[in-house]
Tab-separated table of C-alpha atoms in Angstrom:
chain	number	residue	atom	x	y	z
A	3	MET	CA	-64.057	9.531	11.454
A	4	SER	CA	-65.441	11.199	15.014
A	5	SER	CA	-68.647	11.389	16.286
A	6	THR	CA	-68.994	14.853	15.564
A	7	LEU	CA	-67.798	14.899	12.305
A	8	LEU	CA	-70.555	12.039	11.649
A	9	VAL	CA	-72.979	14.121	13.082
A	10	GLN	CA	-72.436	17.472	10.967
A	11	LYS	CA	-71.705	14.818	7.868
A	12	LEU	CA	-75.573	13.484	9.067
A	13	ALA	CA	-76.747	16.813	9.082
A	14	SER	CA	-75.379	18.306	5.482
A	15	VAL	CA	-76.347	15.437	3.831
A	16	LYS	CA	-79.676	14.503	5.565
A	17	LEU	CA	-78.720	10.533	6.133
A	18	SER	CA	-81.539	8.282	7.187
A	19	LYS	CA	-81.043	6.124	10.372
A	20	SER	CA	-80.375	3.401	8.598
A	21	GLU	CA	-77.664	4.990	6.005
A	22	PHE	CA	-75.778	6.075	9.320
A	23	ASP	CA	-75.750	2.939	10.982
A	24	LYS	CA	-74.368	1.600	8.008
A	25	ILE	CA	-71.197	3.781	8.097
A	26	LYS	CA	-70.868	3.061	11.332
A	27	TRP	CA	-71.038	-0.804	10.307
A	28	LEU	CA	-68.319	-0.152	7.597
A	29	LYS	CA	-66.405	1.819	9.665
A	30	ALA	CA	-66.305	-0.941	12.473
A	31	ASN	CA	-65.646	-3.452	9.822
A	32	ASN	CA	-62.545	-1.711	8.215
A	33	MET	CA	-61.151	-1.332	11.798
A	34	GLU	CA	-61.262	-4.669	12.273
A	35	LYS	CA	-59.880	-6.067	9.405
A	36	SER	CA	-57.018	-3.361	9.956
A	37	TYR	CA	-56.855	-4.920	13.331
A	38	LYS	CA	-56.318	-8.499	12.359
A	39	ALA	CA	-53.812	-7.469	9.366
A	40	LEU	CA	-51.661	-5.804	11.866
A	41	THR	CA	-51.886	-8.881	14.069
A	42	SER	CA	-51.129	-11.409	11.317
A	43	LEU	CA	-48.163	-9.025	10.562
A	44	ARG	CA	-46.962	-9.534	14.083
A	45	LYS	CA	-46.776	-13.046	14.084
A	46	VAL	CA	-45.129	-13.068	10.546
A	47	LEU	CA	-42.228	-10.695	11.888
A	48	LYS	CA	-42.120	-12.924	15.187
A	49	ALA	CA	-42.094	-15.940	13.404
A	50	GLN	CA	-39.184	-14.763	10.925
A	51	GLU	CA	-37.049	-13.524	14.666
A	52	ASN	CA	-37.872	-17.312	15.716
A	53	LYS	CA	-36.922	-19.162	12.658
A	54	ASN	CA	-33.086	-16.958	12.097
A	55	ILE	CA	-34.417	-15.405	8.528
A	56	CYS	CA	-32.284	-14.593	6.062
A	57	ARG	CA	-31.907	-10.813	5.745
A	58	LEU	CA	-31.040	-11.007	2.056
A	59	CYS	CA	-33.449	-13.891	0.552
A	60	LEU	CA	-36.114	-14.141	3.797
A	61	LYS	CA	-35.057	-17.948	3.710
A	62	VAL	CA	-33.856	-19.871	7.007
A	63	GLY	CA	-30.407	-18.129	8.242
A	64	CYS	CA	-27.711	-20.033	9.379
A	65	LYS	CA	-25.274	-17.238	10.814
A	66	LYS	CA	-25.810	-14.013	12.447
A	67	ILE	CA	-24.429	-10.955	10.679
A	68	PHE	CA	-22.815	-9.306	13.546
A	69	SER	CA	-21.108	-12.232	14.948
A	70	SER	CA	-19.181	-13.425	11.936
A	71	GLN	CA	-15.129	-13.895	12.944
A	72	ASP	CA	-13.494	-15.106	9.527
A	73	PHE	CA	-15.424	-12.587	7.214
A	74	ASP	CA	-17.271	-8.985	7.663
A	75	ILE	CA	-20.902	-9.653	6.528
A	76	VAL	CA	-21.756	-6.209	7.383
A	77	ALA	CA	-19.299	-4.350	5.319
A	78	GLY	CA	-19.380	-6.763	2.119
A	79	ILE	CA	-23.872	-6.218	2.360
A	80	ARG	CA	-22.979	-2.501	2.686
A	81	GLN	CA	-20.065	-2.102	-0.345
A	82	ILE	CA	-21.657	-4.954	-2.681
A	83	LEU	CA	-25.618	-4.629	-2.327
A	84	HIS	CA	-25.565	-1.019	-1.132
A	85	VAL	CA	-28.096	-2.149	1.794
A	86	GLN	CA	-27.478	-0.444	5.156
A	87	VAL	CA	-27.856	-3.029	7.560
A	88	GLU	CA	-27.895	-1.952	11.360
A	89	GLU	CA	-27.870	-4.220	14.591
A	90	ASN	CA	-31.279	-4.570	16.159
A	91	ASP	CA	-33.404	-2.586	13.491
A	92	GLY	CA	-36.330	-4.741	13.797
A	93	LYS	CA	-35.333	-6.609	10.830
A	94	PRO	CA	-34.005	-10.338	10.297
A	95	GLN	CA	-30.509	-10.487	11.519
A	96	HIS	CA	-29.136	-13.492	10.103
A	97	ILE	CA	-27.782	-14.641	6.550
A	98	CYS	CA	-28.025	-17.861	5.270
A	99	ARG	CA	-25.245	-20.263	3.846
A	100	ALA	CA	-26.320	-19.521	-0.025
A	101	CYS	CA	-26.101	-16.125	0.116
A	102	GLU	CA	-22.709	-16.215	2.453
A	103	VAL	CA	-21.151	-18.226	-0.113
A	104	VAL	CA	-22.218	-15.615	-2.894
A	105	LEU	CA	-21.148	-12.678	-1.004
A	106	LYS	CA	-17.520	-13.709	-0.455
A	107	SER	CA	-17.495	-14.334	-4.020
A	108	ALA	CA	-18.514	-11.040	-4.923
A	109	VAL	CA	-16.587	-9.327	-2.371
A	110	LYS	CA	-13.348	-11.163	-3.663
A	111	LEU	CA	-14.134	-10.072	-6.941
A	112	LYS	CA	-14.384	-6.773	-6.517
A	113	GLU	CA	-10.555	-6.822	-5.065
A	114	THR	CA	-9.535	-8.793	-7.755
A	115	ALA	CA	-10.793	-6.615	-10.220
A	116	GLU	CA	-9.373	-3.182	-8.948
A	117	VAL	CA	-6.097	-5.021	-8.598
A	118	SER	CA	-6.587	-6.011	-11.904
A	119	GLN	CA	-7.607	-2.899	-13.292
A	120	TRP	CA	-4.465	-1.122	-11.140
A	121	ARG	CA	-2.145	-3.459	-13.492
A	122	LEU	CA	-3.926	-2.981	-16.390
A	123	HIS	CA	-3.328	0.933	-16.006
A	124	GLN	CA	-0.284	0.468	-15.606
A	125	GLU	CA	1.259	-1.891	-18.516
A	126	LEU	CA	-0.850	1.164	-20.885
A	127	GLU	CA	1.334	3.681	-18.689
A	128	MET	CA	4.126	2.048	-19.205
A	129	VAL	CA	3.655	1.325	-22.977
A	130	SER	CA	2.376	5.500	-23.272
A	131	ARG	CA	5.594	6.155	-21.944
A	132	ILE	CA	7.472	5.230	-25.299
A	133	THR	CA	7.158	8.947	-26.725
A	134	PRO	CA	9.211	11.302	-28.925
A	135	GLU	CA	12.407	12.655	-27.185
A	136	SER	CA	10.217	16.168	-27.075
A	137	ASP	CA	7.804	14.322	-24.724
A	138	MET	CA	10.160	12.372	-22.312
A	139	LYS	CA	10.060	15.848	-19.748
A	140	VAL	CA	6.383	14.948	-18.996
A	141	THR	CA	6.426	14.129	-15.661
A	142	ARG	CA	4.312	11.075	-14.847
A	143	HIS	CA	3.874	9.511	-11.390
A	144	HIS	CA	2.903	5.999	-10.562
A	145	GLY	CA	-0.810	4.845	-9.542
A	146	GLY	CA	0.389	3.804	-6.133
A	147	TYR	CA	0.207	0.361	-4.301
A	148	PHE	CA	-2.344	-1.945	-3.151
A	149	ILE	CA	-1.548	-2.658	0.863
A	150	LYS	CA	-4.180	-5.062	2.974
A	151	ARG	CA	-5.332	-3.914	6.197
A	152	GLY	CA	-7.235	-6.110	8.062
A	153	ALA	CA	-10.174	-6.967	6.077
A	154	LYS	CA	-9.646	-4.456	3.375
A	155	ILE	CA	-7.062	-3.949	0.672
A	156	VAL	CA	-6.706	-0.200	0.171
A	157	ARG	CA	-4.156	1.626	-2.347
A	158	GLU	CA	-1.215	4.352	-1.061
A	159	TRP	CA	1.132	6.744	-2.633
A	160	ALA	CA	4.267	7.299	-1.217
A	161	CYS	CA	6.931	9.966	-2.123
A	162	GLY	CA	10.303	8.459	-3.064
A	163	LYS	CA	12.110	11.180	-1.515
A	164	CYS	CA	10.657	11.618	1.758
A	165	ARG	CA	8.758	8.723	2.488
A	166	GLN	CA	5.212	10.001	3.273
A	167	THR	CA	2.324	8.470	2.386
A	168	PHE	CA	-1.020	9.787	0.927
A	169	VAL	CA	-4.321	8.436	0.141
A	170	SER	CA	-5.268	10.132	-2.649
A	171	GLN	CA	-3.348	10.747	-6.104
A	172	GLU	CA	-4.407	14.611	-6.006
A	173	ALA	CA	-2.665	15.013	-2.642
A	174	PHE	CA	0.523	12.850	-3.683
A	175	THR	CA	1.115	15.110	-6.931
A	176	GLU	CA	0.723	18.450	-4.998
A	177	HIS	CA	3.228	17.207	-2.456
A	178	GLU	CA	5.754	16.064	-5.184
A	179	ALA	CA	5.040	19.642	-6.497
A	180	LEU	CA	6.827	21.286	-3.864
A	181	PRO	CA	10.191	22.356	-3.809
A	182	THR	CA	11.445	20.124	-1.515
A	183	CYS	CA	10.440	16.867	-3.372
A	184	ARG	CA	10.616	18.557	-6.713
A	185	SER	CA	12.919	16.200	-8.922
A	186	ASP	CA	14.504	19.703	-11.093
A	187	ASN	CA	16.084	20.722	-7.960
A	188	LYS	CA	19.384	22.397	-8.487
A	189	SER	CA	22.442	20.118	-8.973
A	190	PHE	CA	26.321	20.090	-8.721
A	191	VAL	CA	28.190	18.296	-11.906
A	192	CYS	CA	31.794	16.913	-11.329
A	193	GLU	CA	33.945	17.994	-14.312
A	194	THR	CA	35.339	14.951	-14.501
A	195	CYS	CA	33.025	12.084	-14.672
A	196	GLY	CA	29.894	14.297	-14.951
A	197	LEU	CA	28.236	12.954	-12.122
A	198	GLU	CA	25.312	14.929	-10.711
A	199	LEU	CA	25.397	15.605	-6.898
A	200	LYS	CA	22.786	17.716	-4.847
A	201	SER	CA	25.160	19.886	-2.977
A	202	MET	CA	28.401	21.393	-3.034
A	203	THR	CA	29.764	19.626	-0.029
A	204	ARG	CA	29.171	16.175	-1.745
A	205	LEU	CA	30.942	17.622	-4.780
A	206	LYS	CA	34.280	18.256	-3.131
A	207	ARG	CA	33.951	14.783	-1.270
A	208	HIS	CA	33.481	12.886	-4.642
A	209	ARG	CA	36.518	14.787	-6.084
A	210	LEU	CA	38.667	13.536	-3.931
A	211	ILE	CA	37.822	9.942	-5.827
A	212	HIS	CA	39.701	10.838	-8.751
A	213	THR	CA	42.832	12.669	-7.197
A	214	GLY	CA	43.033	8.967	-5.422
A	215	GLU	CA	44.400	10.809	-1.754
A	216	LEU	CA	44.214	9.350	1.407
A	217	GLN	CA	45.267	11.387	4.159
A	218	TYR	CA	44.027	10.074	7.167
A	219	SER	CA	45.379	7.186	8.422
A	220	CYS	CA	44.179	4.629	11.222
A	221	SER	CA	46.876	4.128	14.165
A	222	SER	CA	45.716	0.465	14.400
A	223	CYS	CA	45.525	-0.572	10.970
A	224	ALA	CA	46.726	0.002	7.437
A	225	TYR	CA	43.458	1.586	6.505
A	226	ARG	CA	43.709	5.097	4.649
A	227	ALA	CA	40.557	7.493	4.381
A	228	ARG	CA	39.651	10.169	1.975
A	229	THR	CA	38.101	12.211	5.135
A	230	LYS	CA	38.153	12.526	8.432
A	231	TYR	CA	34.574	11.491	9.229
A	232	ALA	CA	35.309	8.169	7.311
A	233	LEU	CA	38.170	7.512	9.862
A	234	VAL	CA	36.174	7.774	12.754
A	235	VAL	CA	33.682	5.596	11.372
A	236	HIS	CA	36.556	3.156	10.560
A	237	SER	CA	37.554	3.538	14.208
A	238	ARG	CA	34.452	2.174	15.510
A	239	SER	CA	35.255	-1.199	14.106
A	240	HIS	CA	38.417	-1.462	16.535
A	241	SER	CA	36.297	0.040	19.454
A	242	GLY	CA	33.308	-1.398	18.964
A	243	GLU	CA	31.510	1.933	19.597
A	244	ARG	CA	27.585	1.802	17.958
A	245	PRO	CA	26.667	5.383	18.920
A	246	LEU	CA	23.799	5.816	16.407
A	247	SER	CA	20.678	3.922	17.698
A	248	CYS	CA	17.111	3.932	16.181
A	249	THR	CA	14.333	5.706	17.263
A	250	HIS	CA	11.564	2.738	16.721
A	251	CYS	CA	13.454	-0.105	17.817
A	252	ALA	CA	16.602	-1.024	20.121
A	253	ALA	CA	18.675	-1.600	17.009
A	254	THR	CA	22.006	0.481	16.893
A	255	PHE	CA	24.498	1.333	14.208
A	256	PHE	CA	28.699	2.511	13.402
A	257	ASN	CA	27.631	4.675	10.985
A	258	SER	CA	24.542	7.077	9.500
A	259	SER	CA	24.498	5.166	6.299
A	260	ASN	CA	23.640	2.210	7.808
A	261	LEU	CA	21.094	3.720	10.058
A	262	ALA	CA	19.147	5.484	7.652
A	263	SER	CA	19.221	1.900	5.678
A	264	HIS	CA	17.388	0.513	8.634
A	265	LYS	CA	15.071	2.859	9.184
A	266	ARG	CA	13.337	2.276	5.808
A	267	ARG	CA	12.180	-1.130	7.305
A	268	HIS	CA	9.575	1.006	9.646
A	269	LEU	CA	8.430	2.797	6.298
A	270	PRO	CA	6.001	1.561	4.199
A	271	PRO	CA	7.806	0.625	0.496
A	272	ALA	CA	8.381	3.606	-1.737
A	273	PHE	CA	9.388	1.919	-4.656
A	274	HIS	CA	6.801	0.170	-6.906
A	275	CYS	CA	7.180	-2.140	-9.771
A	276	GLU	CA	5.292	-0.945	-12.949
A	277	LEU	CA	4.817	-4.246	-14.292
A	278	CYS	CA	3.199	-6.243	-10.861
A	279	GLU	CA	1.917	-5.158	-7.914
A	280	ARG	CA	4.988	-5.826	-5.808
A	281	SER	CA	6.497	-3.186	-3.793
A	282	PHE	CA	10.496	-2.161	-2.315
A	283	ARG	CA	11.701	-0.039	0.137
A	284	PHE	CA	15.214	-0.064	-1.948
A	285	LYS	CA	15.799	0.672	-5.209
A	286	GLU	CA	18.052	-1.668	-5.717
A	287	ALA	CA	15.694	-4.248	-4.637
A	288	LEU	CA	13.397	-3.249	-7.302
A	289	GLN	CA	16.167	-3.091	-9.927
A	290	ASN	CA	16.924	-6.906	-9.234
A	291	HIS	CA	13.433	-7.720	-9.264
A	292	GLN	CA	12.887	-5.791	-12.417
A	293	ALA	CA	15.864	-7.595	-14.144
A	294	THR	CA	14.825	-11.112	-12.716
A	295	GLN	CA	11.492	-11.726	-13.191
A	296	HIS	CA	10.680	-9.018	-16.400
A	297	SER	CA	13.582	-9.419	-18.405
A	298	SER	CA	15.675	-12.259	-20.008
A	299	ALA	CA	18.631	-10.685	-20.209
A	300	LYS	CA	21.766	-11.525	-18.479
A	301	PRO	CA	24.382	-8.936	-18.443
A	302	HIS	CA	27.061	-10.123	-15.996
A	303	ILE	CA	29.443	-12.477	-17.118
A	304	CYS	CA	31.650	-14.066	-14.731
A	305	ASN	CA	35.359	-13.826	-15.979
A	306	SER	CA	36.301	-17.164	-14.616
A	307	CYS	CA	34.059	-19.384	-16.289
A	308	GLY	CA	32.077	-17.660	-18.759
A	309	LYS	CA	28.723	-18.040	-16.760
A	310	ALA	CA	25.921	-15.063	-17.101
A	311	PHE	CA	23.768	-13.649	-14.853
A	312	SER	CA	20.949	-11.436	-14.333
A	313	THR	CA	22.039	-9.081	-11.733
A	314	ARG	CA	25.550	-8.237	-9.568
A	315	LYS	CA	24.272	-9.687	-6.678
A	316	MET	CA	23.940	-12.789	-8.492
A	317	ILE	CA	27.429	-12.888	-10.081
A	318	CYS	CA	29.153	-11.564	-6.615
A	319	ARG	CA	27.876	-14.230	-4.855
A	320	HIS	CA	28.750	-17.144	-7.726
A	321	GLU	CA	32.217	-15.404	-7.504
A	322	ARG	CA	32.152	-16.383	-3.754
A	323	ARG	CA	31.042	-19.573	-3.605
A	324	VAL	CA	32.216	-21.220	-6.881
A	325	HIS	CA	35.696	-19.374	-7.136
A	326	ASN	CA	36.333	-18.371	-3.752
A	327	ARG	CA	36.576	-14.664	-4.187
A	328	PRO	CA	37.031	-13.319	-0.639
A	329	ARG	CA	33.897	-11.588	0.636
A	330	LEU	CA	34.502	-7.787	0.260
A	331	ARG	CA	31.761	-5.253	0.960
A	332	SER	CA	29.944	-4.138	-1.882
A	333	GLY	CA	32.177	-6.477	-4.039
A	334	VAL	CA	34.509	-3.680	-4.695
A	335	THR	CA	38.512	-3.833	-3.430
A	336	PRO	CA	39.001	-0.794	-0.912
A	337	THR	CA	40.565	1.764	-2.135
A	338	TYR	CA	43.723	1.482	-0.123
A	339	LEU	CA	44.363	-2.165	-0.546
A	340	ARG	CA	44.323	-1.468	-4.460
A	341	GLN	CA	46.337	1.259	-4.327
A	342	GLN	CA	48.829	-0.830	-2.239
A	343	GLN	CA	48.664	-3.369	-4.893
A	344	GLU	CA	49.451	-1.216	-7.622
A	345	ASN	CA	52.480	-0.303	-5.774
A	346	LEU	CA	53.697	-4.002	-5.286
A	347	THR	CA	53.034	-4.548	-8.822
C-alpha cells in the first residue's frame, strides 16, 4: 500500500497517529516475513538441485532423466504418469532407482497388455466368424500387427494386394474399399476345372494346361514350353542372362516371378496369423505356420514309408533326404518330362 493511499485512508477514517504507526509496522513486518519465506524457499530449491532430487518422489536421485541410454525415462513419465517433463524447467532433473524400476515395469506392463488385448480381440473375432451361411459374405478385416520401432511398439495395417501400410484401421478399411484392392473384382473361370483367374490372358494361358500342348522347343536341350515367354525365360538358364534387377538392392533375376518374390523382402509383412502376433511376407509361410503351430493335423502321408507330415514342404524334404527323390522345382515333375515318361511306357 503506497503512502498516498495511506494518507487517503488516514483522512477518511480519521486514524490517530498511534494507529497509523501500527499499520506501517504491520506492513513492514509482513514484507520481512515474505522475504524470509522466499529466501528459505530458494535455499530449498538450491539444495534440491545440489542433492539431485528425484522428480517423482522428491528423494535423492541417482540418474539424470534426459541422459538415460537404455530406457527412455521421459517418454515413460509422459505416457504412464501424464507428467510433462521439460529439460531445464527449474524442477528436479533426476530420478531415483526405486522410481526407475517401477516406471520400467509400468511401461513393460502397458506394452504387454496392449499385445494381450490385441490377441484376445483376434481370438474373439475368429470365434465369431463361425456364422451361418447367410453371414459368410460379411467382410472382416484383420486387426493389424505390432512392429517394434526403436523403444516403441506400434500397430500397423497392411493391404494384402498392394502391400501399402497404414497406421489406423479406418484408413486401411477405406483403402480396401477402392476398386483396385476390392476382393469382389471381376474374375474369369476356367470351364474345365473351375479355377478363377483375374484376366482373360491368364485364362488363355491356363487352358494350355488341359490341352497338354507344348509347341515351343529349346534348341539347347529337350525342354519344351507352352508359351514363348516361358521358353525365353528357360533360355536364360543356358546363357546366364539375368536382365531383371531389384530397385532396392543389387540382386538380379532370371524371371519376373523371382523378382516379385524378392521385392517382398523389402516390404513389411502383409499376412498375419489370427492366433498369435506373428506376421509373414508370403501366404504359403503363413499356411505352414498355422499347420505346424496351431494344428495337430498331418494330412500329407509318404507313399514309401507311410509317415505323416503337416505340410507339403515337410514331406518333400523327407522324400529327398530319406528316399533319395530328385530335387525338382516345387516338388513337381516338369510337364515335358512327364510326357516323355508316358510315351516311353
